[in-house]
Amino acid sequence: MPPNTTATTGDTATTGATSVKSGRKKGRKARLIVLVLVLAVIGGIAYGAYWTISTVRASFPQTTGTLRLDGLSGPVDVKRDGYGIPQIYASSDQDLFMAQGYVQAQDRFYEMDVRRHMTSGRLSEMFGKSQVKNDEFLRTLGWDRIAEKEYDTKLSAATKKYLQAYSKGVNAYLQGKSGKDISLEYAALGFTNDYAPQKWTPVDSVSWLKAMAWDLRGNMRDEVDRALMTSRLGPQQIQDLYPAYPAGRNKPIVQEGQYDELTQAFRQSGGTGTSGGTGTIGGAGTIGGAGTIGGTGTTGTTGTTGTTGTTGTTGTTGTTGTTGTTGGLTGSSQGTAGTAGSAGSSTATGGGSTLSGQLEGLTEVLDDLPTAVGVNGQGIGSNSWVVAGKNTITGKPLLANDPHLSASLPSVWYQMGLHCRTVSDKCRYDVSGYTFAGMPGVVIGHNAKIAWGLTNSGVDVTDLYLEKVSANGYLYDGKVKPFKTREETIKVAGGKAKTIVVRQTQDGMPLLSDRDDELVQVGKKATVNAAAPDRGDGYGIALRWTALDPGTSMDAVFALDRAAGWSDFREAAALFDVPSQNLVYASTDNHIGYTLPGRIPTRSEKDTGALPVPGWDPKYRWTGFIEQDELPYEYDPDRGYIVTANQAVVDPDEYPYTLTADWGYGTRSQRIADLIESKIKGGGKISTDDMRQMQLDNSSEIAKLLVPRLLKINLADPEVRQAQKLLEGWDYTQDADSAAAAYFNAVWRNILKLSFGNKMPKELRAKGQCLWVDKIDSTGPLDDDTKVRECGERAADQAQPDGGDRWFEVVRTLLDKPDSDWWKAPKSGTRPGAANRDQLFARAMIDARWELTAKLGKDIDTWSWGRLHRLFLKNQTLGTEGPKVVQYLLNRGPWKLSGGEAAVNATGWNAAGGYDVVWVPSMRMVVNLADLDKSKWINLAGASGHAFSAHYTDQTGKWADGELLPWSFTDKAVDKSTSDSLVLKPPRRSRRGRRPGRAGCRRGR
């Protein structure tokens, strides 16, 4: 197909009632269309070729010529390069964002439509009864209701105008189009229901930020996992699996600053001053809802011993972790110090197994929810770093970013530029980068003055509360309070509507336990102590989450886009209240910086945020929010670079608030820092291509630790020894063609399985993995050693142990304990058992040899990491749940990838589930602040969401090979790279100065 095709021009008739045909005729037509689409794939002949043009290509956007859009005040130029990436030029803000809405809808409206149905809990309207459970849960969370309140009460007037203009552009595109004119997926949906797209609203755009926040919500999964572990593991064992953050080895983000107790603000050491921007952030509004903090007392950085609990074992740096208190639960929390031990004597025996029943239903609901940008909160990570001009070849900063998100098709990101022909009060934007289809503005990128990147901070902004529920409400502080309730009606394509009742606590926490049959049983088995109220029919589970409060993150997007310096940047970042992100900064006037924004709660000393807590006890309610002035930042540090890769933001011993109990463990961040240091050592300088090559670093840090030990293991089987020899001389890089990388990762997977995975409760193991295990909660004789067969219940990409860098730290800590019980494993068939570390390593090497023989063949010369480690791009709706032939039409792949879990080139895989890629660097960019036209970027897939467009996956091959594309910014560079130009114009006026009556868009001449 040619790269750009003129198809629908917007002058089709408006959508009307569809004709009614017999089921037989519908069936014939459906089969015919599917058959013809298959013919199109294999070449297209005769009648098949006709249907290919009318059905598949009908939705391709017009990218040349002229279109007239009602609502524009002046002409807008849309210039696309050879990859279909648009750069938009306008003379007013409203025209700019209206055109952005129109262009994004051209390329991605189906994706936008699915997203808004997800955020509003209306997936069943499109996909039928299979999505009712998801809709029930999403309606309970109420993202769209919060977004509407946010739009009505929090967002600035300017932001509302931009959202309205964007919506007007989307609706101009929709005007007069049927579903099949918009996207192939609508034609497929037409086989089973009569769904038709509705108009876009500003709230649809705001709601997407809630979906982002859900996937980037922090440690909620860890909170659940720790509780589930109690059914099979004791307090010390759980503590072993959540070791202390290695602050002495893996440096935090902020290294040159400290919290000032006197001023109650964070201050940078040495105070290099600030760089003012040219003007203030106009129209962004004020920071809402930050609140004040009821005292600045510490929240557990050194920990206090609970009144009924016992302290945990000392961590790697020697201080004590916070322990449980009255009403608390068994568990642990991360820090530079040790973690909690048992919560209290009254909950010590048998409590873990009952708590697993409490949370099992919640786990299933979370696993089933569709992801927005991540793997339901698991594996979410990113790399971003900035190098000061004194360390670069150009003499100006270089900034790199690659967010690690779910692999999806279309890509979660949409590349574009938004340019005012003349920047002025009337038109204030000149910005380029990555955004989300369905949302105006640019989320990550650069303008003419500054560049910025984002990584997930991982701060803890969610807590689960046990609620004592009765017929009259729920117990709080000794009194029964009534729930707030509302009814929600879920419409179902091809089925009967369903009405549910949503219950919330008085302070707005939704009762999640109402939303699943298993969750009805949730509170019947909760582990609490003797001071807890009678459980009666059980406890419910409620959620406290910052994103359920209206915020100002949409204001932050526009404020970042027009920021002109450090002061502007910090003001803009302060508005980014959820999801909390690490923001790195670089400017053309030679400064670099970092700031942590977000609405981050403070908790009492009784609550570390690591486990579900008693909702009836006011002492476990949040005590306030950290003020913006108290949050860590860094500006022009002496070392000349800043790295953020989901590691600890600041040394917990040097900061009075607990930001989270579950940082990433800093493997990637320290590797990036080491690469930078190796380049600048002795006065060396870093180039744009050096930054790109760092993004592609495939080094395995766990291999560096384990391979020397594995090579010392004596193996009797010559074929296993043959595989062992692959590790001799290996440089620890996980290239796609590396046989050594394939074998090592198989050994690593089997070490984890034998040591930890087979000891996990079924709720954490991968589906289909069945084991004979000891019974729990048995009431039989003490000498009853009967085994029961239990099968894993968690999705493969969610199961534990996932093999991330937490598990690196777990194994590192246990290496010096060769006789630990963790290293024990039973015999299996002819495979030997293990009684110590080296025997388990030997068994893992044997298992890995025969696993790869089954997967890749007996000849190790044919092995390669890429044959195991493959990327499949799947359309996130019909590409996963649709008919097989439709999946074939919409999905792409596989690609054989380099990289791996916790590598800088983070092509993530879950060791409990297999080797396929489950999250990826969703885009990569390197911004050159000396010459913005020499910046580079690439997307995971392509600009288009149309399955047979030339731009559907035209960037993926280069992305897989580690290439970056030119990123034009200035007018001259954009003109030089332009392949197609489209002009959007206002409608012609009649001779009497009146515009034509028909709205929408039409072809101009």
PDB file of C-alpha atoms in Angstrom, residues 11-137:
ATOM      1  CA  ASP A  11     -18.576  14.627   3.045  1.00  0.00           C
ATOM      2  CA  THR A  12     -20.517  11.398   3.493  1.00  0.00           C
ATOM      3  CA  ALA A  13     -24.110  11.434   4.639  1.00  0.00           C
ATOM      4  CA  THR A  14     -24.833  11.641   8.337  1.00  0.00           C
ATOM      5  CA  THR A  15     -25.391   8.397  10.152  1.00  0.00           C
ATOM      6  CA  GLY A  16     -28.986   7.245  10.193  1.00  0.00           C
ATOM      7  CA  ALA A  17     -30.916   4.175  11.180  1.00  0.00           C
ATOM      8  CA  THR A  18     -29.404   0.995   9.843  1.00  0.00           C
ATOM      9  CA  SER A  19     -31.547  -1.300   7.755  1.00  0.00           C
ATOM     10  CA  VAL A  20     -32.796  -4.482   9.368  1.00  0.00           C
ATOM     11  CA  LYS A  21     -31.898  -7.731   7.613  1.00  0.00           C
ATOM     12  CA  SER A  22     -32.631 -11.323   8.359  1.00  0.00           C
ATOM     13  CA  GLY A  23     -30.177 -13.252  10.502  1.00  0.00           C
ATOM     14  CA  ARG A  24     -29.373 -15.431   7.520  1.00  0.00           C
ATOM     15  CA  LYS A  25     -28.477 -12.462   5.347  1.00  0.00           C
ATOM     16  CA  LYS A  26     -26.447 -10.910   8.139  1.00  0.00           C
ATOM     17  CA  GLY A  27     -24.584 -14.146   8.617  1.00  0.00           C
ATOM     18  CA  ARG A  28     -23.831 -14.453   4.921  1.00  0.00           C
ATOM     19  CA  LYS A  29     -22.590 -10.899   4.761  1.00  0.00           C
ATOM     20  CA  ALA A  30     -20.431 -11.353   7.854  1.00  0.00           C
ATOM     21  CA  ARG A  31     -18.881 -14.480   6.440  1.00  0.00           C
ATOM     22  CA  LEU A  32     -18.379 -12.776   3.120  1.00  0.00           C
ATOM     23  CA  ILE A  33     -16.621  -9.786   4.681  1.00  0.00           C
ATOM     24  CA  VAL A  34     -14.352 -12.009   6.769  1.00  0.00           C
ATOM     25  CA  LEU A  35     -13.554 -14.116   3.729  1.00  0.00           C
ATOM     26  CA  VAL A  36     -12.805 -11.044   1.667  1.00  0.00           C
ATOM     27  CA  LEU A  37     -10.561  -9.605   4.368  1.00  0.00           C
ATOM     28  CA  VAL A  38      -8.585 -12.847   4.387  1.00  0.00           C
ATOM     29  CA  LEU A  39      -8.334 -12.629   0.595  1.00  0.00           C
ATOM     30  CA  ALA A  40      -7.035  -9.106   0.998  1.00  0.00           C
ATOM     31  CA  VAL A  41      -4.270 -10.379   3.255  1.00  0.00           C
ATOM     32  CA  ILE A  42      -3.165 -13.039   0.782  1.00  0.00           C
ATOM     33  CA  GLY A  43      -3.307 -10.784  -2.246  1.00  0.00           C
ATOM     34  CA  GLY A  44      -6.844  -9.680  -2.969  1.00  0.00           C
ATOM     35  CA  ILE A  45      -8.573 -10.944  -6.096  1.00  0.00           C
ATOM     36  CA  ALA A  46     -11.680  -9.967  -8.001  1.00  0.00           C
ATOM     37  CA  TYR A  47     -14.600  -9.306  -5.633  1.00  0.00           C
ATOM     38  CA  GLY A  48     -12.231  -9.654  -2.695  1.00  0.00           C
ATOM     39  CA  ALA A  49     -10.158  -6.736  -3.927  1.00  0.00           C
ATOM     40  CA  TYR A  50     -13.328  -4.637  -4.196  1.00  0.00           C
ATOM     41  CA  TRP A  51     -14.216  -5.306  -0.584  1.00  0.00           C
ATOM     42  CA  THR A  52     -10.641  -4.568   0.457  1.00  0.00           C
ATOM     43  CA  ILE A  53     -10.959  -1.035  -0.877  1.00  0.00           C
ATOM     44  CA  SER A  54     -14.460  -0.359   0.407  1.00  0.00           C
ATOM     45  CA  THR A  55     -14.092  -1.898   3.859  1.00  0.00           C
ATOM     46  CA  VAL A  56     -10.432  -1.771   4.818  1.00  0.00           C
ATOM     47  CA  ARG A  57      -9.236   1.411   3.159  1.00  0.00           C
ATOM     48  CA  ALA A  58     -12.431   3.395   3.610  1.00  0.00           C
ATOM     49  CA  SER A  59     -11.252   4.574   7.018  1.00  0.00           C
ATOM     50  CA  PHE A  60      -7.780   5.738   5.972  1.00  0.00           C
ATOM     51  CA  PRO A  61      -7.301   9.455   6.662  1.00  0.00           C
ATOM     52  CA  GLN A  62      -7.096  12.135   4.052  1.00  0.00           C
ATOM     53  CA  THR A  63      -3.593  13.574   4.395  1.00  0.00           C
ATOM     54  CA  THR A  64      -3.340  15.861   1.370  1.00  0.00           C
ATOM     55  CA  GLY A  65      -5.449  18.578  -0.158  1.00  0.00           C
ATOM     56  CA  THR A  66      -7.925  20.718   1.766  1.00  0.00           C
ATOM     57  CA  LEU A  67     -10.734  20.048   4.214  1.00  0.00           C
ATOM     58  CA  ARG A  68     -13.144  22.593   5.640  1.00  0.00           C
ATOM     59  CA  LEU A  69     -14.037  22.325   9.320  1.00  0.00           C
ATOM     60  CA  ASP A  70     -16.799  24.262  10.957  1.00  0.00           C
ATOM     61  CA  GLY A  71     -15.409  25.875  14.123  1.00  0.00           C
ATOM     62  CA  LEU A  72     -11.980  26.922  12.872  1.00  0.00           C
ATOM     63  CA  SER A  73     -11.188  30.628  12.886  1.00  0.00           C
ATOM     64  CA  GLY A  74      -8.359  30.348  10.380  1.00  0.00           C
ATOM     65  CA  PRO A  75      -6.385  27.889   8.248  1.00  0.00           C
ATOM     66  CA  VAL A  76      -4.387  25.087   9.899  1.00  0.00           C
ATOM     67  CA  ASP A  77      -1.556  23.175   8.215  1.00  0.00           C
ATOM     68  CA  VAL A  78      -1.056  19.474   8.969  1.00  0.00           C
ATOM     69  CA  LYS A  79       2.343  18.287   7.744  1.00  0.00           C
ATOM     70  CA  ARG A  80       3.143  14.582   7.950  1.00  0.00           C
ATOM     71  CA  ASP A  81       6.544  12.998   7.466  1.00  0.00           C
ATOM     72  CA  GLY A  82       7.236   9.661   5.791  1.00  0.00           C
ATOM     73  CA  TYR A  83       6.084   7.817   8.924  1.00  0.00           C
ATOM     74  CA  GLY A  84       2.765   9.622   9.038  1.00  0.00           C
ATOM     75  CA  ILE A  85       3.747  11.673  12.119  1.00  0.00           C
ATOM     76  CA  PRO A  86       1.831  14.987  12.041  1.00  0.00           C
ATOM     77  CA  GLN A  87       3.090  18.472  12.818  1.00  0.00           C
ATOM     78  CA  ILE A  88       0.235  20.966  13.182  1.00  0.00           C
ATOM     79  CA  TYR A  89       0.536  24.726  12.574  1.00  0.00           C
ATOM     80  CA  ALA A  90      -2.157  27.203  13.624  1.00  0.00           C
ATOM     81  CA  SER A  91      -2.583  30.843  14.602  1.00  0.00           C
ATOM     82  CA  SER A  92      -4.686  30.395  17.746  1.00  0.00           C
ATOM     83  CA  ASP A  93      -4.728  27.966  20.653  1.00  0.00           C
ATOM     84  CA  GLN A  94      -8.295  26.909  19.933  1.00  0.00           C
ATOM     85  CA  ASP A  95      -7.544  26.140  16.278  1.00  0.00           C
ATOM     86  CA  LEU A  96      -4.409  24.252  17.290  1.00  0.00           C
ATOM     87  CA  PHE A  97      -6.183  21.925  19.702  1.00  0.00           C
ATOM     88  CA  MET A  98      -9.239  21.530  17.484  1.00  0.00           C
ATOM     89  CA  ALA A  99      -6.933  20.362  14.708  1.00  0.00           C
ATOM     90  CA  GLN A 100      -5.167  18.037  17.157  1.00  0.00           C
ATOM     91  CA  GLY A 101      -8.500  16.405  17.963  1.00  0.00           C
ATOM     92  CA  TYR A 102      -9.356  16.041  14.294  1.00  0.00           C
ATOM     93  CA  VAL A 103      -5.994  14.539  13.328  1.00  0.00           C
ATOM     94  CA  GLN A 104      -5.852  12.103  16.241  1.00  0.00           C
ATOM     95  CA  ALA A 105      -9.357  10.933  15.422  1.00  0.00           C
ATOM     96  CA  GLN A 106      -8.281  10.374  11.813  1.00  0.00           C
ATOM     97  CA  ASP A 107      -5.551   8.005  12.947  1.00  0.00           C
ATOM     98  CA  ARG A 108      -6.802   6.518  16.204  1.00  0.00           C
ATOM     99  CA  PHE A 109     -10.505   7.081  16.879  1.00  0.00           C
ATOM    100  CA  TYR A 110     -11.329   3.421  17.537  1.00  0.00           C
ATOM    101  CA  GLU A 111      -8.594   3.310  20.172  1.00  0.00           C
ATOM    102  CA  MET A 112      -9.931   6.544  21.670  1.00  0.00           C
ATOM    103  CA  ASP A 113     -13.461   5.155  21.725  1.00  0.00           C
ATOM    104  CA  VAL A 114     -12.412   1.956  23.503  1.00  0.00           C
ATOM    105  CA  ARG A 115     -10.435   3.983  26.039  1.00  0.00           C
ATOM    106  CA  ARG A 116     -13.373   6.169  26.974  1.00  0.00           C
ATOM    107  CA  HIS A 117     -15.614   3.134  27.306  1.00  0.00           C
ATOM    108  CA  MET A 118     -13.078   1.599  29.629  1.00  0.00           C
ATOM    109  CA  THR A 119     -12.699   4.707  31.794  1.00  0.00           C
ATOM    110  CA  SER A 120     -16.488   5.085  32.077  1.00  0.00           C
ATOM    111  CA  GLY A 121     -17.212   1.387  32.691  1.00  0.00           C
ATOM    112  CA  ARG A 122     -19.124   0.965  29.431  1.00  0.00           C
ATOM    113  CA  LEU A 123     -17.141  -1.739  27.645  1.00  0.00           C
ATOM    114  CA  SER A 124     -20.230  -3.962  27.603  1.00  0.00           C
ATOM    115  CA  GLU A 125     -21.903  -1.515  25.231  1.00  0.00           C
ATOM    116  CA  MET A 126     -19.273  -2.387  22.638  1.00  0.00           C
ATOM    117  CA  PHE A 127     -18.281  -5.972  23.445  1.00  0.00           C
ATOM    118  CA  GLY A 128     -21.252  -7.531  25.184  1.00  0.00           C
ATOM    119  CA  LYS A 129     -21.683  -9.596  28.316  1.00  0.00           C
ATOM    120  CA  SER A 130     -18.025 -10.675  28.566  1.00  0.00           C
ATOM    121  CA  GLN A 131     -17.193  -7.210  29.904  1.00  0.00           C
ATOM    122  CA  VAL A 132     -19.955  -6.825  32.499  1.00  0.00           C
ATOM    123  CA  LYS A 133     -17.715  -7.782  35.443  1.00  0.00           C
ATOM    124  CA  ASN A 134     -15.084  -5.278  34.356  1.00  0.00           C
ATOM    125  CA  ASP A 135     -17.731  -2.580  33.946  1.00  0.00           C
ATOM    126  CA  GLU A 136     -19.090  -3.275  37.416  1.00  0.00           C
ATOM    127  CA  PHE A 137     -15.649  -2.785  38.932  1.00  0.00           C
TER     128      PHE A 137
END
